[in-house]
Amino acid sequence: MPTELLGKPAEELRAFCAGLGEPAYRGAQIYHALYAERRFSFSAMSNLPAALRTRLAHEAQITLPRVARRFASSDGSVRYLLELGGETKAASVEAVFMPSENRQTICISTQAGCAVDCHFCLTAQLGLIRNLTAGEILAQALLPLEEQKEFLKPQTNVVLMGQGEPLLNYDAVMAAVRILLDPGGAGLSPKHVTLSTSGIVPGIERLAREKIRPKLAISLNASTDEQRDALMPINRKYPLAVLLEACARYPLRPWERLTFEYVLLGGVNDFAEDARRVVKLVANLRAKVNLIPWNPGELPYRPPDRERVEEFRRILTEKGVPAFVRYSRGQDIMAACGQLALLESNPGASLTQISAS
Ligand code: SF4
């Protein structure tokens, strides 16, 4: 069976080459070709001798996900439905490539499905199908970058905000993140890679001890335990006081702020009192809040009124909490995470059925 190389760190690639009786530095050359130059076939690795390339084609493999569907939005975003096979259980996940004026942002998944069960999230309806490997996580960033290489802007952001709870697939996620952040690998800045968690406190504490780590975002979505218990049952395990204490202990770098994501659900968590309570919750943290107005979809929530969104933002900023309103991109290609995979798991449904129901 050929050895899968995608997702392996430099030291494992060196050990793999040494195991073949090749000089170990060939491993570093493969690492560079794979992650810095995005060469996904051995024949394209022109930094290796021809004989080694031929040998690698027999002894090793680089498995990219299969692009099952590609949806282009009128706002320039491209949503990929990716089929993962390999040695593990088949699954589909989504990645979204979102270009803007001077950068591109790629949203990637860390698990197929999710066990966390946030009530406003379609992925939750899938349950956990399986964890992704480091290679499968990484490929979701590398593949769109390669496909869009002629149109790339100077800055690339990667957000781990697609399907799955990244901190419940910690080792694979961090193995992928280390390659993304390695100047000799994909070469992204730690300022431009963000991991978003539903609030898995032991995972936050573990991340706090990492030398190389992405920025941290916390999906807050409520201003009281009662409200959060109802929207995100994970809050019963790690209630707000415990979560915010872990945030207070989190060692921020000088340039860094914690991000709190707050999905505004009309008539549920978008009241002025909610905004005032959020101010109190984050008052002692170096933090900013991203307000995400709910997109109409198939779940039983409604978008907040524009005035409510503006008032919420105003209350936060007037109390010194930086707050930004983020409208989700690619609405016409079903931007909520999980929508495409749900469609895939329910082949009887049409695109229109899913997006309009
Ligand atoms: S919002 Fe994230 S953590 Fe919650 S169920 Fe959806 S994928 Fe899982």
JSON list of N, CA and C in Angstrom, two decimals, residues 268-304:
[
{"chain": "A", "resi": 268, "resn": "VAL", "atom": "N", "xyz": [-34.80, 36.41, 19.44]},
{"chain": "A", "resi": 268, "resn": "VAL", "atom": "CA", "xyz": [-34.26, 35.39, 20.35]},
{"chain": "A", "resi": 268, "resn": "VAL", "atom": "C", "xyz": [-33.13, 35.97, 21.22]},
{"chain": "A", "resi": 269, "resn": "ASN", "atom": "N", "xyz": [-32.11, 36.52, 20.57]},
{"chain": "A", "resi": 269, "resn": "ASN", "atom": "CA", "xyz": [-30.93, 36.97, 21.32]},
{"chain": "A", "resi": 269, "resn": "ASN", "atom": "C", "xyz": [-30.46, 38.34, 20.84]},
{"chain": "A", "resi": 270, "resn": "ASP", "atom": "N", "xyz": [-31.38, 39.12, 20.23]},
{"chain": "A", "resi": 270, "resn": "ASP", "atom": "CA", "xyz": [-30.97, 40.38, 19.59]},
{"chain": "A", "resi": 270, "resn": "ASP", "atom": "C", "xyz": [-31.51, 41.61, 20.32]},
{"chain": "A", "resi": 271, "resn": "PHE", "atom": "N", "xyz": [-31.84, 41.46, 21.61]},
{"chain": "A", "resi": 271, "resn": "PHE", "atom": "CA", "xyz": [-32.41, 42.59, 22.35]},
{"chain": "A", "resi": 271, "resn": "PHE", "atom": "C", "xyz": [-31.30, 43.48, 22.93]},
{"chain": "A", "resi": 272, "resn": "ALA", "atom": "N", "xyz": [-31.69, 44.73, 23.23]},
{"chain": "A", "resi": 272, "resn": "ALA", "atom": "CA", "xyz": [-30.72, 45.67, 23.81]},
{"chain": "A", "resi": 272, "resn": "ALA", "atom": "C", "xyz": [-30.15, 45.11, 25.12]},
{"chain": "A", "resi": 273, "resn": "GLU", "atom": "N", "xyz": [-30.99, 44.42, 25.90]},
{"chain": "A", "resi": 273, "resn": "GLU", "atom": "CA", "xyz": [-30.48, 43.83, 27.17]},
{"chain": "A", "resi": 273, "resn": "GLU", "atom": "C", "xyz": [-29.41, 42.78, 26.88]},
{"chain": "A", "resi": 274, "resn": "ASP", "atom": "N", "xyz": [-29.59, 42.04, 25.77]},
{"chain": "A", "resi": 274, "resn": "ASP", "atom": "CA", "xyz": [-28.57, 41.06, 25.40]},
{"chain": "A", "resi": 274, "resn": "ASP", "atom": "C", "xyz": [-27.24, 41.77, 25.15]},
{"chain": "A", "resi": 275, "resn": "ALA", "atom": "N", "xyz": [-27.32, 42.87, 24.39]},
{"chain": "A", "resi": 275, "resn": "ALA", "atom": "CA", "xyz": [-26.09, 43.61, 24.07]},
{"chain": "A", "resi": 275, "resn": "ALA", "atom": "C", "xyz": [-25.42, 44.10, 25.36]},
{"chain": "A", "resi": 276, "resn": "ARG", "atom": "N", "xyz": [-26.22, 44.61, 26.30]},
{"chain": "A", "resi": 276, "resn": "ARG", "atom": "CA", "xyz": [-25.65, 45.12, 27.55]},
{"chain": "A", "resi": 276, "resn": "ARG", "atom": "C", "xyz": [-25.01, 43.98, 28.37]},
{"chain": "A", "resi": 277, "resn": "ARG", "atom": "N", "xyz": [-25.65, 42.81, 28.32]},
{"chain": "A", "resi": 277, "resn": "ARG", "atom": "CA", "xyz": [-25.07, 41.66, 29.04]},
{"chain": "A", "resi": 277, "resn": "ARG", "atom": "C", "xyz": [-23.79, 41.18, 28.37]},
{"chain": "A", "resi": 278, "resn": "VAL", "atom": "N", "xyz": [-23.76, 41.21, 27.03]},
{"chain": "A", "resi": 278, "resn": "VAL", "atom": "CA", "xyz": [-22.54, 40.81, 26.32]},
{"chain": "A", "resi": 278, "resn": "VAL", "atom": "C", "xyz": [-21.39, 41.75, 26.72]},
{"chain": "A", "resi": 279, "resn": "VAL", "atom": "N", "xyz": [-21.69, 43.05, 26.82]},
{"chain": "A", "resi": 279, "resn": "VAL", "atom": "CA", "xyz": [-20.66, 44.01, 27.25]},
{"chain": "A", "resi": 279, "resn": "VAL", "atom": "C", "xyz": [-20.06, 43.56, 28.58]},
{"chain": "A", "resi": 280, "resn": "LYS", "atom": "N", "xyz": [-20.94, 43.19, 29.52]},
{"chain": "A", "resi": 280, "resn": "LYS", "atom": "CA", "xyz": [-20.45, 42.78, 30.85]},
{"chain": "A", "resi": 280, "resn": "LYS", "atom": "C", "xyz": [-19.63, 41.49, 30.75]},
{"chain": "A", "resi": 281, "resn": "LEU", "atom": "N", "xyz": [-20.09, 40.56, 29.92]},
{"chain": "A", "resi": 281, "resn": "LEU", "atom": "CA", "xyz": [-19.38, 39.27, 29.81]},
{"chain": "A", "resi": 281, "resn": "LEU", "atom": "C", "xyz": [-17.94, 39.46, 29.33]},
{"chain": "A", "resi": 282, "resn": "VAL", "atom": "N", "xyz": [-17.76, 40.35, 28.35]},
{"chain": "A", "resi": 282, "resn": "VAL", "atom": "CA", "xyz": [-16.42, 40.46, 27.74]},
{"chain": "A", "resi": 282, "resn": "VAL", "atom": "C", "xyz": [-15.64, 41.67, 28.26]},
{"chain": "A", "resi": 283, "resn": "ALA", "atom": "N", "xyz": [-16.22, 42.37, 29.26]},
{"chain": "A", "resi": 283, "resn": "ALA", "atom": "CA", "xyz": [-15.63, 43.64, 29.71]},
{"chain": "A", "resi": 283, "resn": "ALA", "atom": "C", "xyz": [-14.15, 43.54, 30.06]},
{"chain": "A", "resi": 284, "resn": "ASN", "atom": "N", "xyz": [-13.75, 42.43, 30.69]},
{"chain": "A", "resi": 284, "resn": "ASN", "atom": "CA", "xyz": [-12.36, 42.36, 31.15]},
{"chain": "A", "resi": 284, "resn": "ASN", "atom": "C", "xyz": [-11.44, 41.64, 30.17]},
{"chain": "A", "resi": 285, "resn": "LEU", "atom": "N", "xyz": [-11.91, 41.42, 28.96]},
{"chain": "A", "resi": 285, "resn": "LEU", "atom": "CA", "xyz": [-11.10, 40.68, 27.99]},
{"chain": "A", "resi": 285, "resn": "LEU", "atom": "C", "xyz": [-10.66, 41.62, 26.87]},
{"chain": "A", "resi": 286, "resn": "ARG", "atom": "N", "xyz": [-9.48, 41.32, 26.29]},
{"chain": "A", "resi": 286, "resn": "ARG", "atom": "CA", "xyz": [-9.13, 42.07, 25.06]},
{"chain": "A", "resi": 286, "resn": "ARG", "atom": "C", "xyz": [-9.84, 41.34, 23.93]},
{"chain": "A", "resi": 287, "resn": "ALA", "atom": "N", "xyz": [-10.98, 41.88, 23.53]},
{"chain": "A", "resi": 287, "resn": "ALA", "atom": "CA", "xyz": [-11.83, 41.11, 22.62]},
{"chain": "A", "resi": 287, "resn": "ALA", "atom": "C", "xyz": [-12.57, 42.01, 21.67]},
{"chain": "A", "resi": 288, "resn": "LYS", "atom": "N", "xyz": [-13.01, 41.41, 20.59]},
{"chain": "A", "resi": 288, "resn": "LYS", "atom": "CA", "xyz": [-13.95, 42.09, 19.69]},
{"chain": "A", "resi": 288, "resn": "LYS", "atom": "C", "xyz": [-15.11, 41.16, 19.44]},
{"chain": "A", "resi": 289, "resn": "VAL", "atom": "N", "xyz": [-16.21, 41.72, 18.97]},
{"chain": "A", "resi": 289, "resn": "VAL", "atom": "CA", "xyz": [-17.40, 40.90, 18.74]},
{"chain": "A", "resi": 289, "resn": "VAL", "atom": "C", "xyz": [-17.81, 41.03, 17.27]},
{"chain": "A", "resi": 290, "resn": "ASN", "atom": "N", "xyz": [-17.97, 39.88, 16.62]},
{"chain": "A", "resi": 290, "resn": "ASN", "atom": "CA", "xyz": [-18.52, 39.87, 15.26]},
{"chain": "A", "resi": 290, "resn": "ASN", "atom": "C", "xyz": [-20.00, 39.52, 15.33]},
{"chain": "A", "resi": 291, "resn": "LEU", "atom": "N", "xyz": [-20.83, 40.42, 14.87]},
{"chain": "A", "resi": 291, "resn": "LEU", "atom": "CA", "xyz": [-22.29, 40.19, 14.87]},
{"chain": "A", "resi": 291, "resn": "LEU", "atom": "C", "xyz": [-22.68, 39.64, 13.50]},
{"chain": "A", "resi": 292, "resn": "ILE", "atom": "N", "xyz": [-23.32, 38.50, 13.50]},
{"chain": "A", "resi": 292, "resn": "ILE", "atom": "CA", "xyz": [-23.66, 37.83, 12.23]},
{"chain": "A", "resi": 292, "resn": "ILE", "atom": "C", "xyz": [-25.18, 37.70, 12.14]},
{"chain": "A", "resi": 293, "resn": "PRO", "atom": "N", "xyz": [-25.83, 38.60, 11.41]},
{"chain": "A", "resi": 293, "resn": "PRO", "atom": "CA", "xyz": [-27.29, 38.49, 11.29]},
{"chain": "A", "resi": 293, "resn": "PRO", "atom": "C", "xyz": [-27.67, 37.15, 10.65]},
{"chain": "A", "resi": 294, "resn": "TRP", "atom": "N", "xyz": [-28.63, 36.48, 11.25]},
{"chain": "A", "resi": 294, "resn": "TRP", "atom": "CA", "xyz": [-29.08, 35.17, 10.77]},
{"chain": "A", "resi": 294, "resn": "TRP", "atom": "C", "xyz": [-29.56, 35.27, 9.33]},
{"chain": "A", "resi": 295, "resn": "ASN", "atom": "N", "xyz": [-29.19, 34.28, 8.53]},
{"chain": "A", "resi": 295, "resn": "ASN", "atom": "CA", "xyz": [-29.67, 34.18, 7.15]},
{"chain": "A", "resi": 295, "resn": "ASN", "atom": "C", "xyz": [-30.94, 33.36, 7.12]},
{"chain": "A", "resi": 296, "resn": "PRO", "atom": "N", "xyz": [-31.93, 33.79, 6.41]},
{"chain": "A", "resi": 296, "resn": "PRO", "atom": "CA", "xyz": [-33.11, 32.93, 6.33]},
{"chain": "A", "resi": 296, "resn": "PRO", "atom": "C", "xyz": [-32.72, 31.57, 5.77]},
{"chain": "A", "resi": 297, "resn": "GLY", "atom": "N", "xyz": [-33.27, 30.53, 6.35]},
{"chain": "A", "resi": 297, "resn": "GLY", "atom": "CA", "xyz": [-32.92, 29.19, 5.89]},
{"chain": "A", "resi": 297, "resn": "GLY", "atom": "C", "xyz": [-33.99, 28.24, 6.33]},
{"chain": "A", "resi": 298, "resn": "GLU", "atom": "N", "xyz": [-33.60, 26.97, 6.42]},
{"chain": "A", "resi": 298, "resn": "GLU", "atom": "CA", "xyz": [-34.66, 26.00, 6.72]},
{"chain": "A", "resi": 298, "resn": "GLU", "atom": "C", "xyz": [-34.88, 25.80, 8.21]},
{"chain": "A", "resi": 299, "resn": "LEU", "atom": "N", "xyz": [-34.07, 26.42, 9.06]},
{"chain": "A", "resi": 299, "resn": "LEU", "atom": "CA", "xyz": [-34.26, 26.26, 10.50]},
{"chain": "A", "resi": 299, "resn": "LEU", "atom": "C", "xyz": [-35.27, 27.30, 11.00]},
{"chain": "A", "resi": 300, "resn": "PRO", "atom": "N", "xyz": [-35.91, 27.03, 12.12]},
{"chain": "A", "resi": 300, "resn": "PRO", "atom": "CA", "xyz": [-37.03, 27.90, 12.54]},
{"chain": "A", "resi": 300, "resn": "PRO", "atom": "C", "xyz": [-36.58, 29.18, 13.25]},
{"chain": "A", "resi": 301, "resn": "TYR", "atom": "N", "xyz": [-35.74, 29.96, 12.60]},
{"chain": "A", "resi": 301, "resn": "TYR", "atom": "CA", "xyz": [-35.34, 31.26, 13.15]},
{"chain": "A", "resi": 301, "resn": "TYR", "atom": "C", "xyz": [-35.59, 32.31, 12.09]},
{"chain": "A", "resi": 302, "resn": "ARG", "atom": "N", "xyz": [-35.64, 33.58, 12.54]},
{"chain": "A", "resi": 302, "resn": "ARG", "atom": "CA", "xyz": [-35.80, 34.63, 11.54]},
{"chain": "A", "resi": 302, "resn": "ARG", "atom": "C", "xyz": [-34.66, 35.65, 11.68]},
{"chain": "A", "resi": 303, "resn": "PRO", "atom": "N", "xyz": [-34.34, 36.34, 10.57]},
{"chain": "A", "resi": 303, "resn": "PRO", "atom": "CA", "xyz": [-33.27, 37.34, 10.65]},
{"chain": "A", "resi": 303, "resn": "PRO", "atom": "C", "xyz": [-33.67, 38.48, 11.59]},
{"chain": "A", "resi": 304, "resn": "PRO", "atom": "N", "xyz": [-32.71, 39.13, 12.20]},
{"chain": "A", "resi": 304, "resn": "PRO", "atom": "CA", "xyz": [-33.03, 40.28, 13.07]},
{"chain": "A", "resi": 304, "resn": "PRO", "atom": "C", "xyz": [-33.37, 41.49, 12.19]}
]
